[in-house]
Coordinates of C-alpha atoms in Angstrom, one line a residue:
Chain A
M159 CA 92.1 88.1 44.6
D160 CA 89.4 90.7 44.2
A161 CA 87.5 90.9 47.4
A162 CA 84.3 91.7 45.6
V163 CA 84.0 88.3 43.9
T164 CA 82.4 85.7 46.1
P165 CA 85.2 83.1 46.5
D166 CA 83.0 80.1 45.7
I167 CA 85.9 77.6 45.3
I168 CA 85.6 74.9 42.7
L169 CA 89.1 73.4 43.1
K170 CA 91.4 73.7 46.0
L171 CA 94.9 72.2 46.2
S172 CA 96.6 72.1 49.6
N173 CA 100.3 71.3 50.0
I174 CA 100.4 68.9 47.1
E175 CA 103.6 66.9 46.7
S176 CA 104.0 64.6 43.7
Y177 CA 106.8 62.3 42.6
Y178 CA 107.9 61.0 39.2
G179 CA 109.6 57.8 40.5
P180 CA 112.2 59.0 43.0
I181 CA 112.1 62.6 41.7
M182 CA 110.0 65.1 43.6
A183 CA 108.3 67.1 40.8
I184 CA 105.8 69.1 42.9
R185 CA 107.1 70.5 46.2
G186 CA 104.1 71.5 48.2
I187 CA 101.7 73.5 46.0
S188 CA 98.5 75.2 47.1
L189 CA 96.2 76.9 44.7
E190 CA 92.5 77.7 44.2
V191 CA 90.2 78.0 41.2
P192 CA 87.1 80.1 42.0
R193 CA 83.7 79.4 40.3
G194 CA 83.4 80.8 36.8
R195 CA 87.0 82.0 36.6
I196 CA 90.0 81.3 34.4
V197 CA 93.1 80.7 36.5
T198 CA 96.4 80.3 34.8
L199 CA 99.5 78.4 35.9
L200 CA 102.7 79.8 34.3
G201 CA 106.2 78.5 34.3
A202 CA 109.2 77.5 32.2
N203 CA 109.8 74.0 30.9
G204 CA 110.1 71.4 33.6
A205 CA 108.6 73.7 36.2
G206 CA 106.0 71.0 37.0
K207 CA 102.9 72.5 35.4
T208 CA 101.8 69.4 33.6
T209 CA 102.5 67.3 36.7
V210 CA 100.1 69.5 38.6
L211 CA 97.3 68.9 36.1
K212 CA 98.0 65.2 36.0
T213 CA 97.9 65.0 39.8
I214 CA 94.5 66.8 39.8
S215 CA 93.0 64.6 37.2
G216 CA 94.1 61.4 39.0
I217 CA 96.7 60.2 36.4
L218 CA 99.3 60.6 39.1
D219 CA 98.7 60.2 42.8
P220 CA 100.0 62.9 45.1
Q221 CA 102.3 61.7 47.9
K222 CA 101.1 64.3 50.3
G223 CA 98.4 67.0 50.5
A224 CA 94.7 67.3 49.6
I225 CA 92.8 68.1 46.5
E226 CA 89.2 69.2 46.9
F227 CA 86.9 69.4 43.9
M228 CA 83.6 71.1 44.7
G229 CA 84.2 70.4 48.4
R230 CA 85.0 66.8 47.8
P231 CA 88.4 65.2 48.4
I232 CA 89.5 63.6 45.1
Q233 CA 93.2 62.8 45.7
R234 CA 94.0 59.1 45.0
M235 CA 90.6 58.6 43.3
E236 CA 90.6 56.7 40.0
A237 CA 90.9 59.0 37.0
D238 CA 87.7 57.9 35.3
R239 CA 85.7 58.6 38.5
I240 CA 87.1 62.1 38.7
V241 CA 86.0 62.7 35.1
R242 CA 82.5 61.6 36.1
L243 CA 82.4 64.2 38.8
G244 CA 82.7 66.9 36.1
L245 CA 86.4 67.6 35.8
S246 CA 87.8 67.3 32.2
H247 CA 91.4 67.4 31.1
V248 CA 92.7 68.5 27.7
P249 CA 96.1 66.9 27.8
E250 CA 99.3 68.4 26.4
G251 CA 99.9 67.4 22.8
R252 CA 96.1 66.9 22.2
E253 CA 96.1 63.1 22.4
V254 CA 93.2 62.6 20.1
F255 CA 92.2 59.0 19.0
P256 CA 93.9 59.0 15.5
F257 CA 91.8 56.3 13.8
L258 CA 88.5 57.3 15.3
S259 CA 86.4 59.8 13.3
V260 CA 86.0 63.4 14.5
R261 CA 82.4 62.5 15.6
E262 CA 83.5 59.3 17.4
N263 CA 86.2 61.3 19.2
L264 CA 83.6 63.8 20.4
M265 CA 81.3 60.9 21.5
M266 CA 84.1 59.5 23.5
G267 CA 84.2 62.8 25.4
A268 CA 80.6 62.2 26.4
Y269 CA 81.3 58.6 27.4
P270 CA 80.3 59.0 31.1
R271 CA 77.0 60.6 30.1
R272 CA 73.7 58.8 29.5
D273 CA 71.4 61.7 28.4
R274 CA 71.3 61.3 24.6
D275 CA 69.4 64.5 24.0
G276 CA 71.9 66.6 26.0
V277 CA 74.8 64.9 24.2
A278 CA 73.2 65.7 20.8
E279 CA 72.7 69.3 21.9
D280 CA 76.3 69.6 23.1
I281 CA 77.8 68.2 19.9
E282 CA 76.0 70.9 18.0
R283 CA 77.3 73.5 20.5
V284 CA 80.9 72.2 19.9
Y285 CA 80.4 72.5 16.1
G286 CA 79.2 76.0 16.8
Y287 CA 82.4 76.8 18.5
F288 CA 84.6 75.0 15.9
P289 CA 82.8 75.0 12.6
R290 CA 85.8 73.4 11.0
L291 CA 85.2 70.2 12.9
K292 CA 81.8 69.9 11.4
E293 CA 83.3 69.9 7.9
R294 CA 85.4 67.0 8.9
I295 CA 82.9 65.0 10.9
N296 CA 83.7 61.6 9.3
Q297 CA 87.4 62.0 8.9
P298 CA 89.8 60.1 11.1
A299 CA 91.2 62.5 13.7
G300 CA 94.8 61.6 12.7
Q301 CA 94.3 63.3 9.4
L302 CA 93.4 66.7 10.9
S303 CA 96.0 69.5 11.1
G304 CA 97.5 70.4 14.5
G305 CA 95.1 73.3 15.1
E306 CA 92.1 71.2 14.2
Q307 CA 93.3 68.5 16.5
Q308 CA 93.6 71.0 19.3
M309 CA 90.0 72.1 18.6
L310 CA 88.9 68.5 18.6
A311 CA 90.7 67.9 22.0
I312 CA 89.0 70.9 23.5
G313 CA 85.6 70.1 22.0
R314 CA 86.0 66.5 23.2
A315 CA 86.5 67.6 26.8
L316 CA 83.5 70.0 26.5
M317 CA 81.3 67.0 25.6
N318 CA 81.5 65.9 29.2
R319 CA 79.8 69.3 30.2
P320 CA 82.5 69.7 32.9
T321 CA 82.3 72.1 35.8
L322 CA 86.1 72.5 35.6
L323 CA 88.2 72.3 32.5
L324 CA 91.9 71.7 32.7
L325 CA 93.8 72.9 29.7
D326 CA 97.4 71.9 29.2
E327 CA 99.3 74.2 26.7
P328 CA 96.6 74.7 24.1
S329 CA 98.9 77.0 22.2
L330 CA 101.6 74.3 21.7
G331 CA 102.9 74.2 18.1
L332 CA 100.2 76.5 16.7
S333 CA 100.5 79.6 14.5
P334 CA 99.7 82.9 16.2
I335 CA 96.4 83.3 14.3
L336 CA 95.3 79.8 15.5
V337 CA 96.4 80.6 19.1
K338 CA 94.2 83.7 19.0
E339 CA 91.3 81.8 17.6
I340 CA 91.5 79.1 20.2
F341 CA 91.9 81.5 23.1
T342 CA 88.9 83.5 21.9
I343 CA 86.9 80.2 22.1
I344 CA 88.3 79.5 25.6
R345 CA 87.1 82.9 26.7
R346 CA 83.7 82.4 25.1
V347 CA 83.2 79.0 26.8
N348 CA 84.1 80.6 30.1
E349 CA 81.7 83.5 29.6
E350 CA 78.8 81.7 28.0
Q351 CA 78.8 78.6 30.1
G352 CA 80.4 80.0 33.3
M353 CA 82.8 77.1 33.1
S354 CA 85.8 77.4 35.5
I355 CA 89.1 76.8 33.7
L356 CA 92.6 76.0 34.9
L357 CA 95.0 76.9 32.1
V358 CA 98.6 75.9 31.9
E359 CA 100.7 77.9 29.4
Q360 CA 104.2 78.7 28.4
N361 CA 102.9 81.5 26.3
A362 CA 102.6 83.9 29.2
K363 CA 101.3 86.8 27.2
V364 CA 98.2 85.2 25.8
A365 CA 97.6 83.4 29.1
L366 CA 97.7 86.6 31.1
E367 CA 95.4 88.3 28.7
T368 CA 92.8 85.4 28.9
A369 CA 92.9 84.5 32.6
H370 CA 91.6 86.4 35.6
Y371 CA 94.2 85.1 38.1
G372 CA 97.6 83.6 37.8
Y373 CA 100.1 81.5 39.6
V374 CA 103.8 81.3 38.7
L375 CA 105.5 77.9 39.1
E376 CA 109.2 77.4 39.3
I377 CA 110.9 74.0 39.9
G378 CA 107.8 72.6 41.7
R379 CA 107.0 75.6 43.8
I380 CA 104.6 78.5 43.5
V381 CA 106.8 81.6 43.6
M382 CA 104.2 84.3 42.8
N383 CA 100.4 84.6 42.6
D384 CA 98.2 87.6 41.8
S385 CA 95.5 88.9 39.5
C386 CA 96.6 88.7 35.9
D387 CA 96.4 92.5 35.6
R388 CA 98.9 92.9 38.3
L389 CA 101.1 90.0 37.2
M390 CA 101.3 91.5 33.7
H391 CA 102.7 94.7 35.2
S392 CA 105.1 93.0 37.6
Q393 CA 108.7 93.6 36.8
D394 CA 109.7 90.0 37.2
I395 CA 107.0 88.7 34.9
Q396 CA 107.9 91.2 32.3
E397 CA 111.5 90.3 32.5
F398 CA 111.3 86.5 32.6
Y399 CA 108.1 85.6 30.8
L400 CA 107.2 88.5 28.5
G401 CA 110.8 89.2 27.5
A402 CA 110.8 92.9 28.2
K403 CA 114.5 92.9 29.0
E404 CA 117.3 91.0 27.5
A405 CA 118.2 87.9 29.5
G406 CA 121.8 88.8 30.4
A407 CA 123.2 86.6 33.2
R408 CA 119.8 85.4 33.9
G409 CA 120.7 82.3 35.9
E410 CA 122.0 84.3 38.8
R411 CA 119.4 86.9 38.7
R412 CA 116.7 84.4 38.8
W413 CA 118.0 82.6 41.9
K414 CA 118.5 85.8 43.7
K415 CA 115.0 87.1 43.0
K416 CA 113.5 83.8 44.0
K417 CA 114.8 84.0 47.5
T418 CA 113.0 87.2 48.1
W419 CA 109.8 85.6 46.9
R420 CA 109.8 82.8 49.4
Chain B
M129 CA 88.5 20.6 -10.3
L130 CA 86.1 18.8 -7.9
D131 CA 89.1 17.9 -5.6
F132 CA 90.2 21.5 -5.7
V133 CA 86.9 22.9 -4.5
Q134 CA 86.7 20.2 -1.9
Q135 CA 90.1 21.1 -0.6
L136 CA 89.3 24.7 -0.8
V137 CA 86.3 24.4 1.4
S138 CA 88.0 22.3 4.0
G139 CA 91.0 24.7 3.9
V140 CA 88.7 27.7 4.4
A141 CA 86.9 25.9 7.3
L142 CA 90.2 25.1 9.0
G143 CA 91.4 28.6 8.2
C144 CA 88.3 30.1 9.9
V145 CA 89.3 28.3 13.1
Y146 CA 92.8 29.7 12.8
G147 CA 91.3 33.1 12.1
L148 CA 89.1 33.0 15.2
I149 CA 92.1 32.2 17.4
A150 CA 94.2 34.8 15.7
L151 CA 91.3 37.2 16.3
G152 CA 91.7 36.6 20.0
F153 CA 95.5 37.3 19.8
V154 CA 94.8 40.5 17.9
L155 CA 92.0 41.8 20.2
V156 CA 94.1 41.3 23.3
Y157 CA 97.2 42.8 21.6
K158 CA 95.4 45.8 20.4
A159 CA 93.9 46.5 23.8
T160 CA 96.9 46.0 26.0
E161 CA 100.0 45.3 23.8
V162 CA 100.1 41.9 25.4
V163 CA 100.6 38.8 23.3
N164 CA 98.6 36.1 24.9
F165 CA 100.4 32.8 24.1
A166 CA 97.7 30.9 26.0
Q167 CA 95.1 31.9 23.4
G168 CA 95.0 28.4 21.9
D169 CA 94.7 26.9 25.3
L170 CA 91.6 29.0 26.0
M171 CA 90.1 27.5 22.9
M172 CA 91.0 24.0 24.2
L173 CA 89.5 24.7 27.6
G174 CA 86.3 26.1 25.9
G175 CA 86.0 22.8 24.0
F176 CA 86.3 20.8 27.3
F177 CA 83.7 23.0 28.9
A178 CA 81.4 22.3 26.0
F179 CA 82.1 18.6 26.3
T180 CA 81.2 18.7 30.0
F181 CA 77.9 20.5 29.4
I182 CA 76.9 18.5 26.3
G183 CA 78.6 15.2 26.5
M184 CA 78.6 14.6 30.3
M185 CA 75.6 16.6 31.5
G186 CA 73.5 15.8 28.5
L187 CA 72.4 19.4 27.8
N188 CA 71.1 20.5 24.5
Y189 CA 73.9 21.4 22.0
W190 CA 73.0 25.1 21.8
V191 CA 72.5 25.4 25.5
G192 CA 75.8 23.7 26.2
F193 CA 77.5 25.9 23.5
A194 CA 76.2 29.1 25.1
G195 CA 77.1 27.9 28.6
A196 CA 80.7 27.1 27.5
V197 CA 81.0 30.6 25.9
A198 CA 79.7 32.3 29.0
A199 CA 81.9 30.3 31.3
M200 CA 84.9 31.0 29.2
A201 CA 84.2 34.7 29.0
L202 CA 84.2 34.8 32.8
F203 CA 87.4 32.7 32.8
G204 CA 89.1 35.1 30.4
M205 CA 88.3 38.0 32.8
V206 CA 89.6 36.1 35.8
A207 CA 92.8 35.1 33.9
E208 CA 93.4 38.7 33.0
R209 CA 92.8 39.9 36.5
V210 CA 95.0 37.2 38.2
V211 CA 97.8 36.6 35.7
V212 CA 98.2 39.6 33.5
R213 CA 97.1 42.7 35.4
P214 CA 99.6 42.4 38.3
I215 CA 102.6 42.4 35.9
L216 CA 101.2 45.0 33.4
G217 CA 103.8 47.7 33.0
Y218 CA 106.7 45.4 33.6
P219 CA 108.9 44.3 30.6
Q220 CA 107.0 42.5 27.8
F221 CA 109.2 39.5 28.5
S222 CA 107.6 38.8 31.9
I223 CA 104.1 39.1 30.5
I224 CA 104.9 36.7 27.6
M225 CA 106.4 34.2 30.0
A226 CA 103.3 34.5 32.2
T227 CA 101.0 33.7 29.4
I228 CA 103.1 30.8 28.2
G229 CA 103.0 29.6 31.8
L230 CA 99.3 30.0 31.9
G231 CA 99.1 27.8 28.8
Y232 CA 101.1 25.0 30.4
F233 CA 99.0 25.3 33.5
L234 CA 95.8 25.0 31.5
R235 CA 97.0 22.0 29.5
S236 CA 98.1 20.1 32.6
I237 CA 94.9 20.9 34.5
A238 CA 92.8 19.9 31.5
G239 CA 94.7 16.6 31.3
M240 CA 94.1 15.9 35.0
I241 CA 90.4 16.7 34.8
W242 CA 89.3 15.3 31.5
G243 CA 92.1 12.7 30.9
T244 CA 94.3 12.4 27.8
D245 CA 91.9 10.6 25.4
D246 CA 90.4 12.3 22.4
L247 CA 86.9 13.4 23.2
K248 CA 84.1 13.9 20.9
I249 CA 81.0 16.1 21.1
E250 CA 77.8 15.1 19.2
T251 CA 76.8 18.2 17.2
P252 CA 73.9 18.8 14.8
F253 CA 76.6 19.2 12.1
S254 CA 78.6 16.0 12.8
Q255 CA 76.9 13.8 10.2
G256 CA 75.2 15.6 7.4
V257 CA 76.5 16.5 4.0
L258 CA 75.5 19.0 1.4
R259 CA 75.5 17.7 -2.2
V260 CA 75.8 20.2 -5.0
G261 CA 76.0 18.1 -8.2
S262 CA 78.8 15.7 -7.5
L263 CA 80.4 18.0 -4.9
V264 CA 80.0 16.7 -1.4
L265 CA 80.5 19.2 1.5
A266 CA 80.4 18.1 5.1
H267 CA 78.1 20.1 7.4
D268 CA 80.7 20.4 10.1
K269 CA 83.0 22.3 7.8
L270 CA 80.2 24.5 6.4
S271 CA 79.1 25.3 10.0
V272 CA 82.5 26.6 10.9
I273 CA 82.5 28.9 7.9
A274 CA 79.0 30.2 8.5
A275 CA 79.7 30.7 12.2
T276 CA 82.9 32.6 11.5
V277 CA 81.0 34.9 9.1
I278 CA 78.3 35.5 11.7
L279 CA 80.8 36.1 14.5
C280 CA 82.9 38.6 12.5
T281 CA 79.7 40.5 11.5
L282 CA 78.6 40.7 15.1
L283 CA 82.1 41.8 16.3
W284 CA 82.2 44.4 13.5
L285 CA 78.9 45.8 14.5
F286 CA 79.9 45.8 18.2
F287 CA 83.2 47.7 17.6
N288 CA 81.8 50.2 15.1
K289 CA 78.2 50.8 16.2
T290 CA 78.2 50.7 20.0
T291 CA 79.6 53.1 22.5
L292 CA 81.3 50.4 24.5
G293 CA 82.9 49.0 21.3
T294 CA 84.1 52.5 20.2
A295 CA 85.5 53.0 23.7
M296 CA 87.5 49.8 23.3
R297 CA 89.0 51.0 20.0
A298 CA 89.7 54.3 21.7
S299 CA 91.4 52.7 24.6
S300 CA 93.6 50.6 22.3
E301 CA 94.6 53.7 20.2
N302 CA 95.5 55.9 23.2
M303 CA 95.0 54.5 26.6
L304 CA 96.0 57.7 28.4
A305 CA 93.5 59.7 26.5
A306 CA 90.9 57.1 27.3
Y307 CA 91.5 57.7 31.0
Y308 CA 91.0 61.4 30.4
M309 CA 87.7 60.7 28.8
G310 CA 86.4 58.9 31.9
I311 CA 86.5 55.5 30.1
P312 CA 87.0 52.8 32.8
V313 CA 90.0 51.4 31.0
K314 CA 90.6 48.5 33.3
R315 CA 87.1 47.2 32.9
V316 CA 87.4 47.6 29.2
V317 CA 90.5 45.4 29.2
S318 CA 88.6 42.8 31.2
I319 CA 85.9 42.8 28.6
V320 CA 88.4 42.4 25.8
W321 CA 89.7 39.3 27.5
A322 CA 86.2 38.0 27.9
I323 CA 85.5 38.5 24.2
S324 CA 88.7 36.9 23.1
A325 CA 88.1 33.9 25.3
A326 CA 84.5 33.6 24.1
V327 CA 85.6 33.8 20.4
A328 CA 88.3 31.1 21.1
T329 CA 85.6 28.9 22.7
C330 CA 83.4 29.2 19.6
A331 CA 86.4 28.1 17.6
G332 CA 86.9 25.2 19.9
V333 CA 83.4 24.0 19.9
L334 CA 83.0 24.3 16.1
L335 CA 86.3 22.4 15.6
A336 CA 85.2 19.6 17.9
P337 CA 83.6 17.4 15.2
I338 CA 86.6 17.9 12.9
T339 CA 89.6 17.3 15.1
F340 CA 88.3 16.1 18.5
I341 CA 89.2 17.7 21.8
H342 CA 92.3 16.8 23.7
S343 CA 94.5 18.8 26.0
N344 CA 97.1 19.6 23.4
V345 CA 94.8 20.7 20.6
G346 CA 95.2 24.4 21.7
L347 CA 98.9 24.3 21.5
A348 CA 99.0 22.9 18.0
L349 CA 96.4 25.3 16.7
G350 CA 97.8 28.2 18.5
L351 CA 101.1 27.7 16.7
K352 CA 99.2 27.9 13.4
A353 CA 97.0 30.8 14.4
F354 CA 100.0 32.9 15.5
P355 CA 101.4 33.1 12.0
A356 CA 97.9 33.8 10.8
A357 CA 97.8 36.9 13.0
V358 CA 101.3 38.0 11.8
L359 CA 100.4 37.4 8.2
G360 CA 97.3 39.6 8.5
G361 CA 99.4 42.3 10.2
F362 CA 99.3 41.9 13.9
G363 CA 96.8 44.4 15.1
S364 CA 94.3 44.2 12.3
I365 CA 91.0 42.4 13.0
P366 CA 90.1 41.7 9.4
G367 CA 93.7 40.8 8.8
A368 CA 93.6 38.1 11.4
V369 CA 90.7 36.4 9.7
V370 CA 92.1 36.7 6.2
G371 CA 95.5 35.5 7.4
G372 CA 93.8 32.5 9.1
V373 CA 91.9 31.6 6.0
L374 CA 95.0 31.9 3.9
I375 CA 97.0 29.7 6.2
G376 CA 94.2 27.1 6.3
V377 CA 93.9 27.0 2.5
I378 CA 97.6 26.8 1.9
E379 CA 97.9 24.0 4.4
S380 CA 95.0 22.1 2.9
M381 CA 96.3 22.5 -0.7
A382 CA 99.8 21.6 0.2
G383 CA 98.6 18.5 2.0
F384 CA 96.7 17.4 -1.1
Y385 CA 98.9 18.3 -4.0
L386 CA 102.4 18.2 -2.5
A387 CA 104.4 15.4 -1.1
E388 CA 104.1 14.3 2.5
G389 CA 105.5 16.8 5.0
W390 CA 104.8 20.0 3.0
K391 CA 101.5 20.4 4.7
D392 CA 103.0 21.8 7.9
V393 CA 105.9 23.7 6.3
A394 CA 104.0 25.4 3.5
P395 CA 102.2 28.0 5.6
Y396 CA 105.4 29.1 7.2
I397 CA 107.2 29.4 3.8
V398 CA 104.4 31.7 2.7
L399 CA 104.6 33.6 6.0
L400 CA 108.3 34.2 5.6
A401 CA 107.8 35.3 2.0
V402 CA 105.1 37.8 2.9
L403 CA 107.1 39.2 5.8
L404 CA 110.1 39.7 3.5
L405 CA 108.1 41.5 0.9
K406 CA 105.6 43.3 3.2
P407 CA 107.0 43.3 6.7
E408 CA 103.9 45.0 8.2
G409 CA 101.7 42.1 7.1
L410 CA 98.9 42.1 4.6
F411 CA 96.6 44.5 6.5
G412 CA 99.1 46.1 8.8
L413 CA 99.3 49.8 9.2
H414 CA 102.3 51.3 7.6
V415 CA 103.7 52.8 10.8
R416 CA 107.4 52.0 11.3
K417 CA 108.8 52.9 14.7
K418 CA 111.9 55.0 14.4
V419 CA 114.5 53.8 16.8

């Protein structure tokens, strides 16, 4: 991490272990999200990225380890209390409320808040980021296109005015143009509001271009972490995530490489 | 013609009661995907509470009515907490058995406390009639219809115009996403049970002058309200009320115009016909699960 940036840590995971039933999905993960930064968590299918986010937001309880959000331990806290502390989660696959209107979906994002004026202000700000949502304000969310639903899911999380935003695969199933549009907004939210963001992505290219710092996850472990600039130029990342080299006998290569990382 | 209108009104009145019980089924089902087979017995218990407050303690009708509704709302929350929540997430089968068990339990307890006689509550609607020309309509039936309209309007406003009501719809559409929004889903579910028990109590108290209160009244009506909910498309709130009214009217017409015995069968024949032609129910959403 750049030594020049004051490491004011918003989120800190120490040795987190999580299980799906009897299966250990997360095998001792430690990571940090500094204030005002975008941190990305990369990894292939089944690496455990979504599980990490679910563990942070309290949908899953970690078996071991500690999670600190703004200096406060939040492991094993109820999910709705964690949201109230200012941590919002945009889940994988958008998960909008299909029969609620766009406006009602956004209002649900502000459910923990009681300041009506602030909420009205934020709803306008979300419409500013995503003008298309404003056009569809009274439509049921289920009728929106995939891209619009992703915008709604992000806008809905912003309505909580979170300190930290967890984003799970915002590029999933979207056209390249929409991916670009959504990541531009993510960067804007980070720059304009100083919001810290933890971004999980399979699209390593766009994630590395957007984020400041990155972690690489493989089968429940962090195998690499560095600034995104350096990750982008690392040989392994280029080979395995950016497709710079044909895969070849990739299975063997991958296991060999991993040993040197540990 | 006069007979027809007379039968229609009493059918609608009875149907409103079915509709209110069906509404309870639907509210709980939408929120938690649990079918509460004790819904009719919650109605019965509500009726007994009202009898206790009004008939035994001599309270004013409206005070007793409100007291019974409040007591039953609390009871609904406790029932959810004690009976349903611990087994939520286990197979549907166990939850259904638990609610059937709860129903048996409530019927036995009610029999032990209040005895097995038919009880009667004196209400402001017990005696009077409304005469329109040669048509004679009993106040007790009209009061049921009026109360149902008022209750449905209040519920509609609550679910569509308040944040808590919207949060309830949100939780029933996507419970996981509701957690992500910081909606306290467990508390929301408790409140849904409170509302459905309160609605059932209203049905029980309104019904008291028409059928009396006894410990098995809930079972009998629950068996009629269930097809009402299915007819309307399980999961649709307006569907539950419309389904209830339809069942009530069919039953009342069949009882008057057809031979003995058709009264109880006719609603089920209509139900089967509707399910054959429109399996999702009259108001059901056209979502078919692909297996």
